[in-house]
Amino acid sequence: MFSRVTSATAAVPSGIDAVDPAWLTDALGMTVTGVVAEQIAQDSGFSSLLYRLHLTGESVPETMIAKLAAQSEARGAMELLGGYRRELAFYRDIAGRAPMDTPHVYAARMADDSADFVLLLEDLRDWDNADHLAGLSIERAQLCIAQLAGLHAWSVDPANAGALQVFPSFDMPAVRDLLVPAFGPGWEIYRTHSQQSVPDAVARFAQRFTEHAATALDGLTERSMLLHGDIRADNMFFSGGRMKVVDYQFACVGAGAADIAYLVSQGLPAEVRRGHDEELLRGYLDNLGDSGYSFDEAWRHYRLATGFLIVLPVITLIGWDALPQRSRELCLTLTDRAVATIADIDALEVFS
């Protein structure tokens, strides 16, 4: 599925300039005579650098995607969260085995002594990359939910238990130590810049987020399924009835309904989602099969996750001054959607 390279010249590059024809030739096992790197996704990637490589050579793809570690403050956060190692582990050990379709992996390597890594992936430029700001349709959400159910069901098969060992718990220490404390400052920025009114009950929930987060994290670790962890529209590519998913830096182990709640509560515009939460969750359970995961348990997890995962767009707002305009709009919109979902499904009931 990917190249296992032992050549000294194929050491992990520290930057895109080192991804040159000689390095690519060794890493790919193909003769590359020329490469032009074009940076992409500058307004949507927070923790990594993405490039489209235009290649010339013998029997090489015209293009592929190179993913490298960020050089910003996000790099340190990803090191603490183990995000880069999680993603490489997914592409090495899960992709091609679990029923979640990913781009083809040409190479997946990480340095032993730093956070430097490189992924060389199939270029999906002819596929339709969904727009997280615009949001998903119900039909595309259902397609994604079916693939998530396949991943979750695969992960609870005892035969696949070994592949999960490298992935941390949804409630890993860094979540409580780093993400949860950052919610308060991010929430203040959200209230300053959002045009949406916040129901009083949700505002009170936000004021006590640290306490409520502990309740959510306890509940969302009652199951041990492999989660994508960041299942947002920008990470999905569609071609007819097919979908491929990228970005596994937040892959972790927890209750499957957490993935569904994040997808639905923040990935669908409120007017598209409203009234469909239970229906979409039941569809997930139907796809999951005979797992012993009851609707009542999954619905409780869904509501806990909807309340907790508002933390992700909110804490990103802390970098407001440095964020591109689209990223600002995106984080505000995702938080708006999460607030609306919390209110619509009375998620706060499970925190009382």
Short mmCIF file of C-alpha atoms in Angstrom, two decimals:
data_model
loop_
_atom_site.label_atom_id
_atom_site.label_comp_id
_atom_site.label_asym_id
_atom_site.label_seq_id
_atom_site.Cartn_x
_atom_site.Cartn_y
_atom_site.Cartn_z
CA MET A 1 0.00 0.00 0.00
CA PHE A 2 2.90 2.35 0.68
CA SER A 3 6.65 2.41 0.22
CA ARG A 4 8.88 1.03 2.95
CA VAL A 5 12.12 2.83 2.18
CA THR A 6 15.50 2.09 3.73
CA SER A 7 17.67 4.23 1.46
CA ALA A 8 19.62 6.92 3.32
CA THR A 9 18.72 9.45 0.66
CA ALA A 10 15.04 8.87 1.42
CA ALA A 11 15.32 10.25 4.95
CA VAL A 12 12.31 12.29 6.04
CA PRO A 13 12.50 15.78 4.50
CA SER A 14 12.27 18.74 6.87
CA GLY A 15 10.68 20.93 4.22
CA ILE A 16 9.27 20.88 0.71
CA ASP A 17 12.59 21.92 -0.85
CA ALA A 18 14.01 18.54 0.14
CA VAL A 19 11.24 16.72 -1.73
CA ASP A 20 13.34 16.77 -4.88
CA PRO A 21 13.65 14.30 -7.78
CA ALA A 22 16.36 12.26 -6.05
CA TRP A 23 14.37 11.91 -2.84
CA LEU A 24 11.17 11.06 -4.71
CA THR A 25 12.95 8.48 -6.86
CA ASP A 26 14.10 6.61 -3.76
CA ALA A 27 10.84 7.05 -1.86
CA LEU A 28 8.58 5.97 -4.71
CA GLY A 29 10.71 3.35 -6.39
CA MET A 30 10.05 5.22 -9.65
CA THR A 31 12.38 7.40 -11.69
CA VAL A 32 11.42 11.03 -11.10
CA THR A 33 13.28 13.54 -13.27
CA GLY A 34 11.48 16.72 -12.29
CA VAL A 35 9.09 18.09 -9.67
CA VAL A 36 7.25 21.37 -9.19
CA ALA A 37 5.56 21.89 -5.81
CA GLU A 38 2.42 24.02 -5.58
CA GLN A 39 1.15 24.84 -2.08
CA ILE A 40 -2.58 24.22 -1.62
CA ALA A 41 -5.27 24.46 1.10
CA GLN A 42 -3.60 27.41 2.78
CA ASP A 43 -6.89 28.69 4.19
CA SER A 44 -8.15 25.38 5.59
CA GLY A 45 -5.14 23.45 6.87
CA PHE A 46 -4.20 24.42 10.41
CA SER A 47 -1.68 21.78 11.42
CA SER A 48 0.05 20.60 8.24
CA LEU A 49 1.42 21.89 4.96
CA LEU A 50 -0.09 20.52 1.76
CA TYR A 51 1.43 20.61 -1.71
CA ARG A 52 0.44 19.33 -5.12
CA LEU A 53 3.53 17.85 -6.75
CA HIS A 54 3.69 18.01 -10.54
CA LEU A 55 6.00 15.18 -11.58
CA THR A 56 7.90 14.18 -14.68
CA GLY A 57 9.72 10.90 -15.12
CA GLU A 58 9.24 7.27 -16.08
CA SER A 59 5.77 5.83 -15.34
CA VAL A 60 5.10 8.37 -12.58
CA PRO A 61 1.71 9.92 -11.80
CA GLU A 62 1.29 13.41 -13.25
CA THR A 63 0.50 14.73 -9.78
CA MET A 64 0.34 13.60 -6.17
CA ILE A 65 -0.19 15.30 -2.84
CA ALA A 66 2.62 15.80 -0.33
CA LYS A 67 1.69 16.43 3.31
CA LEU A 68 4.33 17.71 5.75
CA ALA A 69 4.33 18.99 9.31
CA ALA A 70 3.45 22.62 9.89
CA GLN A 71 6.19 25.05 10.88
CA SER A 72 3.80 27.19 12.96
CA GLU A 73 2.66 26.98 16.59
CA ALA A 74 0.26 24.27 15.47
CA ARG A 75 3.23 21.93 15.08
CA GLY A 76 3.92 21.93 18.82
CA ALA A 77 0.29 21.29 19.63
CA MET A 78 0.20 18.39 17.18
CA GLU A 79 3.32 16.92 18.76
CA LEU A 80 1.67 17.02 22.18
CA LEU A 81 -1.48 15.44 20.78
CA GLY A 82 0.46 12.85 18.79
CA GLY A 83 -1.48 13.86 15.71
CA TYR A 84 1.17 13.26 13.09
CA ARG A 85 1.97 9.78 14.43
CA ARG A 86 -1.72 8.90 14.57
CA GLU A 87 -2.20 9.80 10.92
CA LEU A 88 0.78 7.80 9.73
CA ALA A 89 -0.38 4.83 11.79
CA PHE A 90 -3.79 5.01 10.16
CA TYR A 91 -2.40 5.08 6.65
CA ARG A 92 0.09 2.31 7.41
CA ASP A 93 -2.05 -0.08 9.44
CA ILE A 94 -5.72 0.71 8.79
CA ALA A 95 -6.08 2.09 5.25
CA GLY A 96 -6.87 -0.66 2.81
CA ARG A 97 -8.05 -2.97 5.61
CA ALA A 98 -10.97 -1.11 7.15
CA PRO A 99 -14.04 -0.27 5.02
CA MET A 100 -13.32 3.45 4.88
CA ASP A 101 -11.98 4.52 1.50
CA THR A 102 -8.85 6.68 1.48
CA PRO A 103 -6.58 8.03 -1.26
CA HIS A 104 -3.83 5.66 -2.37
CA VAL A 105 -0.70 6.03 -0.22
CA TYR A 106 2.60 6.15 -2.12
CA ALA A 107 4.82 6.77 0.93
CA ALA A 108 4.34 7.33 4.66
CA ARG A 109 7.42 8.17 6.71
CA MET A 110 8.21 9.95 9.97
CA ALA A 111 11.49 10.94 11.57
CA ASP A 112 12.54 9.17 14.77
CA ASP A 113 13.89 12.31 16.44
CA SER A 114 11.42 15.06 15.45
CA ALA A 115 7.87 15.72 14.28
CA ASP A 116 8.97 15.82 10.65
CA PHE A 117 6.93 13.48 8.48
CA VAL A 118 5.89 13.09 4.88
CA LEU A 119 2.84 11.54 3.30
CA LEU A 120 2.64 11.12 -0.45
CA LEU A 121 -0.96 10.54 -1.45
CA GLU A 122 -3.11 10.08 -4.52
CA ASP A 123 -4.24 13.45 -5.90
CA LEU A 124 -8.03 13.62 -5.79
CA ARG A 125 -8.21 16.82 -7.83
CA ASP A 126 -10.81 15.28 -10.16
CA TRP A 127 -13.05 14.47 -7.20
CA ASP A 128 -15.41 17.00 -5.60
CA ASN A 129 -13.90 18.23 -2.33
CA ALA A 130 -16.79 19.16 -0.06
CA ASP A 131 -16.88 22.66 1.42
CA HIS A 132 -17.17 22.74 5.21
CA LEU A 133 -18.37 26.33 5.18
CA ALA A 134 -21.19 25.51 2.75
CA GLY A 135 -21.91 22.26 4.59
CA LEU A 136 -23.09 18.82 3.48
CA SER A 137 -26.38 17.62 2.08
CA ILE A 138 -28.33 14.93 3.89
CA GLU A 139 -27.43 12.47 1.12
CA ARG A 140 -23.70 13.07 1.45
CA ALA A 141 -23.94 12.89 5.22
CA GLN A 142 -25.63 9.50 4.91
CA LEU A 143 -22.86 8.25 2.62
CA CYS A 144 -20.27 9.35 5.16
CA ILE A 145 -22.21 7.83 8.04
CA ALA A 146 -22.25 4.47 6.25
CA GLN A 147 -18.45 4.56 5.91
CA LEU A 148 -18.01 5.60 9.54
CA ALA A 149 -20.21 2.70 10.60
CA GLY A 150 -18.00 0.38 8.55
CA LEU A 151 -14.85 1.69 10.24
CA HIS A 152 -16.38 1.44 13.71
CA ALA A 153 -17.69 -2.10 13.12
CA TRP A 154 -14.32 -3.21 11.74
CA SER A 155 -12.54 -1.81 14.78
CA VAL A 156 -14.55 -3.82 17.33
CA ASP A 157 -13.74 -7.12 15.63
CA PRO A 158 -11.28 -8.83 18.02
CA ALA A 159 -9.16 -9.81 15.01
CA ASN A 160 -8.36 -6.12 14.46
CA ALA A 161 -7.66 -5.18 18.08
CA GLY A 162 -3.90 -5.02 17.58
CA ALA A 163 -4.16 -2.25 15.00
CA LEU A 164 -5.90 0.00 17.54
CA GLN A 165 -3.17 -0.05 20.18
CA VAL A 166 -1.33 2.99 18.82
CA PHE A 167 -4.41 5.23 18.93
CA PRO A 168 -5.14 7.13 22.16
CA SER A 169 -8.41 7.32 24.01
CA PHE A 170 -10.90 10.07 23.13
CA ASP A 171 -10.17 11.19 26.70
CA MET A 172 -6.40 11.36 26.36
CA PRO A 173 -4.72 13.62 28.99
CA ALA A 174 -3.92 16.36 26.48
CA VAL A 175 -7.63 16.83 25.79
CA ARG A 176 -8.34 17.72 29.42
CA ASP A 177 -5.05 19.57 29.89
CA LEU A 178 -4.92 21.56 26.62
CA LEU A 179 -8.24 21.69 24.81
CA VAL A 180 -10.70 22.10 27.66
CA PRO A 181 -8.89 25.02 29.39
CA ALA A 182 -8.70 26.87 26.04
CA PHE A 183 -12.48 26.88 25.65
CA GLY A 184 -13.13 29.93 27.85
CA PRO A 185 -10.88 32.39 25.96
CA GLY A 186 -12.14 31.08 22.63
CA TRP A 187 -15.76 31.42 23.71
CA GLU A 188 -15.22 35.08 24.57
CA ILE A 189 -13.88 35.68 21.06
CA TYR A 190 -16.89 33.86 19.61
CA ARG A 191 -19.35 36.00 21.59
CA THR A 192 -17.51 39.14 20.47
CA HIS A 193 -17.64 38.33 16.76
CA SER A 194 -20.72 36.13 16.24
CA GLN A 195 -23.96 37.64 15.01
CA GLN A 196 -25.99 34.72 16.33
CA SER A 197 -27.85 34.93 19.61
CA VAL A 198 -27.02 32.21 22.12
CA PRO A 199 -29.84 30.68 24.21
CA ASP A 200 -29.40 31.39 27.90
CA ALA A 201 -29.10 27.70 28.75
CA VAL A 202 -26.25 27.27 26.25
CA ALA A 203 -24.53 30.39 27.58
CA ARG A 204 -24.70 28.94 31.11
CA PHE A 205 -23.37 25.62 29.79
CA ALA A 206 -20.40 27.46 28.23
CA GLN A 207 -19.64 29.18 31.53
CA ARG A 208 -19.30 25.79 33.21
CA PHE A 209 -17.71 24.04 30.25
CA THR A 210 -14.81 22.53 32.20
CA GLU A 211 -17.19 20.71 34.52
CA HIS A 212 -19.46 19.58 31.69
CA ALA A 213 -16.50 18.46 29.58
CA ALA A 214 -15.53 15.96 32.28
CA THR A 215 -19.04 14.46 32.14
CA ALA A 216 -18.85 14.17 28.35
CA LEU A 217 -15.40 12.61 28.33
CA ASP A 218 -16.43 10.01 30.89
CA GLY A 219 -19.43 9.06 28.75
CA LEU A 220 -17.67 9.09 25.39
CA THR A 221 -15.13 6.51 26.52
CA GLU A 222 -17.75 3.91 27.44
CA ARG A 223 -17.20 2.31 24.01
CA SER A 224 -13.91 1.45 22.29
CA MET A 225 -14.33 2.05 18.56
CA LEU A 226 -11.76 3.56 16.23
CA LEU A 227 -12.99 7.07 15.40
CA HIS A 228 -11.92 9.33 12.56
CA GLY A 229 -11.98 12.15 15.11
CA ASP A 230 -12.17 15.07 12.65
CA ILE A 231 -14.87 14.04 10.21
CA ARG A 232 -15.62 17.37 8.57
CA ALA A 233 -16.66 18.19 5.03
CA ASP A 234 -13.25 19.57 4.01
CA ASN A 235 -11.85 16.07 4.60
CA MET A 236 -14.28 14.40 2.19
CA PHE A 237 -13.97 13.88 -1.57
CA PHE A 238 -16.88 12.65 -3.68
CA SER A 239 -17.17 11.07 -7.12
CA GLY A 240 -20.68 9.95 -7.94
CA GLY A 241 -21.68 7.53 -5.23
CA ARG A 242 -18.11 7.09 -3.95
CA MET A 243 -16.38 8.96 -1.15
CA LYS A 244 -12.77 9.07 0.04
CA VAL A 245 -11.77 10.51 3.40
CA VAL A 246 -8.48 12.14 4.42
CA ASP A 247 -6.88 13.62 7.56
CA TYR A 248 -6.55 11.12 10.38
CA GLN A 249 -4.54 13.25 12.83
CA PHE A 250 -7.29 13.03 15.45
CA ALA A 251 -8.04 9.32 15.06
CA CYS A 252 -8.77 7.94 18.53
CA VAL A 253 -10.76 5.31 20.41
CA GLY A 254 -14.16 6.04 21.91
CA ALA A 255 -17.92 5.90 21.39
CA GLY A 256 -18.88 5.77 17.73
CA ALA A 257 -21.71 8.26 18.10
CA ALA A 258 -19.09 10.96 18.72
CA ASP A 259 -18.06 10.83 15.05
CA ILE A 260 -21.71 11.01 13.98
CA ALA A 261 -22.48 13.92 16.29
CA TYR A 262 -19.51 15.96 15.04
CA LEU A 263 -20.39 15.25 11.41
CA VAL A 264 -24.05 16.16 11.78
CA SER A 265 -23.97 18.98 14.33
CA GLN A 266 -21.23 20.98 12.62
CA GLY A 267 -21.06 19.56 9.08
CA LEU A 268 -24.66 20.22 8.09
CA PRO A 269 -26.24 23.69 7.93
CA ALA A 270 -28.86 24.03 10.68
CA GLU A 271 -31.72 24.28 8.19
CA VAL A 272 -30.59 21.03 6.51
CA ARG A 273 -29.95 19.12 9.75
CA ARG A 274 -32.89 20.27 11.85
CA GLY A 275 -35.33 17.44 12.49
CA HIS A 276 -32.99 14.72 11.16
CA ASP A 277 -30.63 14.04 14.09
CA GLU A 278 -32.39 10.93 15.36
CA GLU A 279 -33.03 9.64 11.83
CA LEU A 280 -29.35 9.93 10.90
CA LEU A 281 -28.25 8.25 14.12
CA ARG A 282 -30.67 5.36 13.54
CA GLY A 283 -29.25 5.01 10.04
CA TYR A 284 -25.78 4.76 11.55
CA LEU A 285 -26.88 2.01 13.92
CA ASP A 286 -28.51 0.10 11.07
CA ASN A 287 -25.23 0.25 9.14
CA LEU A 288 -23.25 -0.71 12.24
CA GLY A 289 -25.01 -4.04 12.50
CA ASP A 290 -25.21 -6.32 15.51
CA SER A 291 -22.90 -4.48 17.89
CA GLY A 292 -25.06 -4.26 20.99
CA TYR A 293 -25.02 -0.46 20.66
CA SER A 294 -28.60 0.51 21.52
CA PHE A 295 -30.28 3.66 20.28
CA ASP A 296 -30.70 4.98 23.84
CA GLU A 297 -26.98 4.59 24.59
CA ALA A 298 -25.93 6.01 21.23
CA TRP A 299 -28.36 8.95 21.56
CA ARG A 300 -26.90 9.81 24.97
CA HIS A 301 -23.40 9.69 23.48
CA TYR A 302 -24.58 11.77 20.51
CA ARG A 303 -25.90 14.51 22.80
CA LEU A 304 -22.79 14.44 25.00
CA ALA A 305 -20.58 14.75 21.93
CA THR A 306 -22.64 17.56 20.43
CA GLY A 307 -22.14 19.55 23.63
CA PHE A 308 -18.47 18.72 24.03
CA LEU A 309 -17.21 18.99 20.45
CA ILE A 310 -18.15 22.63 20.20
CA VAL A 311 -14.71 22.97 21.80
CA LEU A 312 -12.95 22.36 18.46
CA PRO A 313 -14.04 25.43 16.46
CA VAL A 314 -14.13 27.56 19.61
CA ILE A 315 -10.51 27.00 20.61
CA THR A 316 -9.35 27.63 17.03
CA LEU A 317 -10.76 31.15 17.40
CA ILE A 318 -8.01 31.92 19.92
CA GLY A 319 -5.76 32.56 16.91
CA TRP A 320 -8.26 35.12 15.55
CA ASP A 321 -5.74 37.81 14.68
CA ALA A 322 -3.66 35.42 12.56
CA LEU A 323 -6.52 33.47 10.98
CA PRO A 324 -7.39 34.03 7.30
CA GLN A 325 -10.84 35.51 6.80
CA ARG A 326 -12.32 32.26 5.54
CA SER A 327 -11.03 30.41 8.60
CA ARG A 328 -12.64 33.02 10.85
CA GLU A 329 -15.94 32.63 9.04
CA LEU A 330 -15.65 28.86 9.20
CA CYS A 331 -15.02 28.68 12.95
CA LEU A 332 -17.85 31.12 13.68
CA THR A 333 -20.22 29.17 11.42
CA LEU A 334 -19.32 25.80 12.94
CA THR A 335 -19.86 27.19 16.43
CA ASP A 336 -23.19 28.70 15.34
CA ARG A 337 -24.24 25.27 14.03
CA ALA A 338 -23.16 23.54 17.23
CA VAL A 339 -25.07 26.03 19.39
CA ALA A 340 -28.19 25.47 17.29
CA THR A 341 -27.87 21.68 17.52
CA ILE A 342 -27.36 21.74 21.28
CA ALA A 343 -30.58 23.71 21.62
CA ASP A 344 -32.57 21.72 19.05
CA ILE A 345 -31.89 18.28 20.55
CA ASP A 346 -31.86 19.43 24.19
CA ALA A 347 -28.33 18.08 24.53
CA LEU A 348 -27.90 19.79 27.89
CA GLU A 349 -30.33 17.35 29.51
CA VAL A 350 -27.63 14.66 29.58
CA PHE A 351 -25.23 16.98 31.43
CA SER A 352 -27.59 17.65 34.34
#
